[in-house]
Structure formats: C-alpha cells, structure tokens
Amino acid sequence: QVQLVESGGGLVQAGGSLRLSCAASGRTFGIYAMAWFRQAPGKEREFVAAISWSGSSTYYGDSVKGRFTISRDNAKNTVYLQMNSLKPEDTAVYYCARSSRVYGSGSYSRNEYDYWGQGTQVTVSS
C-alpha cells in the first residue's frame, strides 16, 4: 500500500512563497508520474501541476503557470511544489497524488491518480 504525506503548508501573505513536499512510501515511486491538486471550500478539486516519472516533463494549470514549479527527487521518494507570488485565490487544501500508470507522463485528470495524500492547508492573506 502506498502512503503519501504532504507537508509545508501554512499561512503566508500575498506575494510570498511556500514549498510543499510530498513523501511517498514504497520502492516504486520513481516509475510513476505525480501531481498536485487543490481544493478550496465549496469548489471542485482543481489540477495544479504534474510531473512525469523521470521528471523530464511538467504540466501546469493555467492559474499557476509562471508562479509554481513542480519537481521530484526519486532518490528521496519526494515530490515538491514551489509556490511563488502567492495570491489569496491560491488558498486551498493541496493534495499530492500518484498516477496509476507505470512510466506515465502525467495528466490533468483526477481519474488517472489512484493514491492521494491527506492534504495540507495553504492560506494566503491579502
């Protein structure tokens, strides 16, 4: 069974930065694409970013392009989300997710991901 544990959330002022981490259990982390999603109160879960199994390809939601960067360290079984120039509308619970496809490139669709973390709260004050 795979466990994903997010950390790094918190309260930050608009314009500030945070780095989220997601640590995965198991030996096969390095062959699966990973992604970050977020969910604000009363809204559907939204795609934020994805990274291919090797880290060579990355994808971003339109609302975070140019501000957020996804990366991974397969030796540490960890995926990161660097968030810069944060805005109040970035406030949400952030979830990491593991793709169900071996050697995949990642996807915008929640349906591709079969393991999810418990989430970490990010709050951006104006």
Short mmCIF file of C-alpha atoms in Angstrom, two decimals:
data_model
loop_
_atom_site.label_atom_id
_atom_site.label_comp_id
_atom_site.label_asym_id
_atom_site.label_seq_id
_atom_site.Cartn_x
_atom_site.Cartn_y
_atom_site.Cartn_z
CA GLN A 1 0.00 0.00 0.00
CA VAL A 2 1.34 3.43 -0.94
CA GLN A 3 1.18 6.30 1.53
CA LEU A 4 1.61 9.93 0.53
CA VAL A 5 2.29 12.53 3.22
CA GLU A 6 2.21 16.23 2.38
CA SER A 7 3.91 18.93 4.42
CA GLY A 8 4.92 22.56 4.13
CA GLY A 9 1.56 24.27 4.13
CA GLY A 10 0.79 27.29 6.27
CA LEU A 11 -0.24 30.92 6.37
CA VAL A 12 1.56 33.39 4.12
CA GLN A 13 0.95 36.93 2.94
CA ALA A 14 0.09 37.68 -0.66
CA GLY A 15 3.24 37.83 -2.77
CA GLY A 16 5.03 35.35 -0.52
CA SER A 17 6.31 31.84 -1.19
CA LEU A 18 5.88 28.34 0.17
CA ARG A 19 7.34 24.97 -0.75
CA LEU A 20 5.20 21.90 -0.34
CA SER A 21 6.65 18.42 -0.05
CA CYS A 22 5.04 15.04 -0.56
CA ALA A 23 6.87 11.99 0.75
CA ALA A 24 5.86 8.61 -0.64
CA SER A 25 6.30 5.18 0.87
CA GLY A 26 7.27 2.14 -1.18
CA ARG A 27 10.02 1.21 -3.60
CA THR A 28 8.35 2.11 -6.88
CA PHE A 29 7.98 5.87 -6.53
CA GLY A 30 10.36 6.55 -9.39
CA ILE A 31 8.28 4.85 -12.10
CA TYR A 32 5.06 6.81 -11.61
CA ALA A 33 4.04 10.31 -12.59
CA MET A 34 2.98 12.54 -9.70
CA ALA A 35 0.70 15.52 -9.43
CA TRP A 36 -0.60 18.24 -7.15
CA PHE A 37 -4.26 19.21 -6.94
CA ARG A 38 -6.02 21.70 -4.71
CA GLN A 39 -9.48 22.20 -3.35
CA ALA A 40 -10.93 25.40 -1.97
CA PRO A 41 -14.09 25.44 0.18
CA GLY A 42 -17.19 24.93 -1.94
CA LYS A 43 -15.19 24.25 -5.08
CA GLU A 44 -14.20 21.16 -7.02
CA ARG A 45 -10.73 19.72 -6.78
CA GLU A 46 -8.53 21.52 -9.29
CA PHE A 47 -5.42 20.38 -11.16
CA VAL A 48 -2.31 22.35 -10.22
CA ALA A 49 0.73 20.57 -11.67
CA ALA A 50 2.05 17.20 -12.79
CA ILE A 51 5.47 15.72 -13.43
CA SER A 52 6.42 12.66 -15.44
CA TRP A 53 8.03 9.61 -13.84
CA SER A 54 11.51 10.77 -14.89
CA GLY A 55 10.95 14.44 -14.17
CA SER A 56 11.61 15.39 -17.78
CA SER A 57 8.08 16.68 -18.43
CA THR A 58 5.96 19.01 -16.36
CA TYR A 59 2.43 20.41 -16.77
CA TYR A 60 0.65 23.26 -15.03
CA GLY A 61 -2.83 24.57 -14.61
CA ASP A 62 -3.43 27.93 -16.25
CA SER A 63 -3.94 29.71 -12.94
CA VAL A 64 -0.46 28.80 -11.63
CA LYS A 65 1.71 28.87 -14.76
CA GLY A 66 4.79 31.00 -14.27
CA ARG A 67 4.37 31.07 -10.47
CA PHE A 68 4.52 27.43 -9.36
CA THR A 69 7.18 24.80 -10.10
CA ILE A 70 6.83 21.06 -9.61
CA SER A 71 9.90 18.90 -9.15
CA ARG A 72 10.82 15.49 -7.80
CA ASP A 73 13.72 13.67 -6.18
CA ASN A 74 13.35 9.97 -6.90
CA ALA A 75 16.20 9.09 -4.56
CA LYS A 76 14.20 10.62 -1.71
CA ASN A 77 10.75 9.42 -2.86
CA THR A 78 9.59 13.03 -2.72
CA VAL A 79 7.78 15.45 -4.99
CA TYR A 80 7.80 19.20 -4.39
CA LEU A 81 5.69 22.20 -5.27
CA GLN A 82 7.44 25.55 -5.12
CA MET A 83 4.82 28.29 -4.96
CA ASN A 84 5.87 31.89 -5.59
CA SER A 85 3.93 35.13 -5.92
CA LEU A 86 1.08 33.63 -3.96
CA LYS A 87 -2.37 35.16 -4.23
CA PRO A 88 -5.40 34.93 -1.91
CA GLU A 89 -7.13 32.81 -4.56
CA ASP A 90 -4.42 30.16 -4.08
CA THR A 91 -5.90 29.44 -0.66
CA ALA A 92 -6.92 25.77 -0.60
CA VAL A 93 -6.06 22.33 0.69
CA TYR A 94 -3.28 20.97 -1.50
CA TYR A 95 -3.12 17.25 -2.27
CA CYS A 96 -0.43 15.19 -3.91
CA ALA A 97 -1.40 12.17 -5.99
CA ARG A 98 0.30 9.24 -7.67
CA SER A 99 -0.57 8.17 -11.19
CA SER A 100 -1.97 4.71 -11.78
CA ARG A 101 0.11 4.37 -14.97
CA VAL A 102 3.65 3.00 -14.91
CA TYR A 103 6.15 5.22 -16.74
CA GLY A 104 3.42 7.74 -17.46
CA SER A 105 3.88 11.39 -18.28
CA GLY A 106 1.12 12.66 -16.00
CA SER A 107 -2.33 14.06 -16.66
CA TYR A 108 -4.70 16.90 -15.84
CA SER A 109 -7.40 14.38 -15.00
CA ARG A 110 -8.10 13.25 -11.45
CA ASN A 111 -9.13 9.87 -12.87
CA GLU A 112 -5.52 8.96 -13.65
CA TYR A 113 -4.45 9.08 -10.00
CA ASP A 114 -5.11 6.22 -7.62
CA TYR A 115 -3.29 7.25 -4.45
CA TRP A 116 -3.84 10.55 -2.65
CA GLY A 117 -2.36 12.20 0.38
CA GLN A 118 -4.36 13.67 3.24
CA GLY A 119 -3.72 17.25 2.13
CA THR A 120 -2.02 20.30 3.56
CA GLN A 121 -3.69 23.66 4.08
CA VAL A 122 -2.32 26.74 2.34
CA THR A 123 -3.79 30.09 3.33
CA VAL A 124 -2.78 33.31 1.61
CA SER A 125 -3.80 36.53 3.30
CA SER A 126 -4.34 39.78 1.42
#
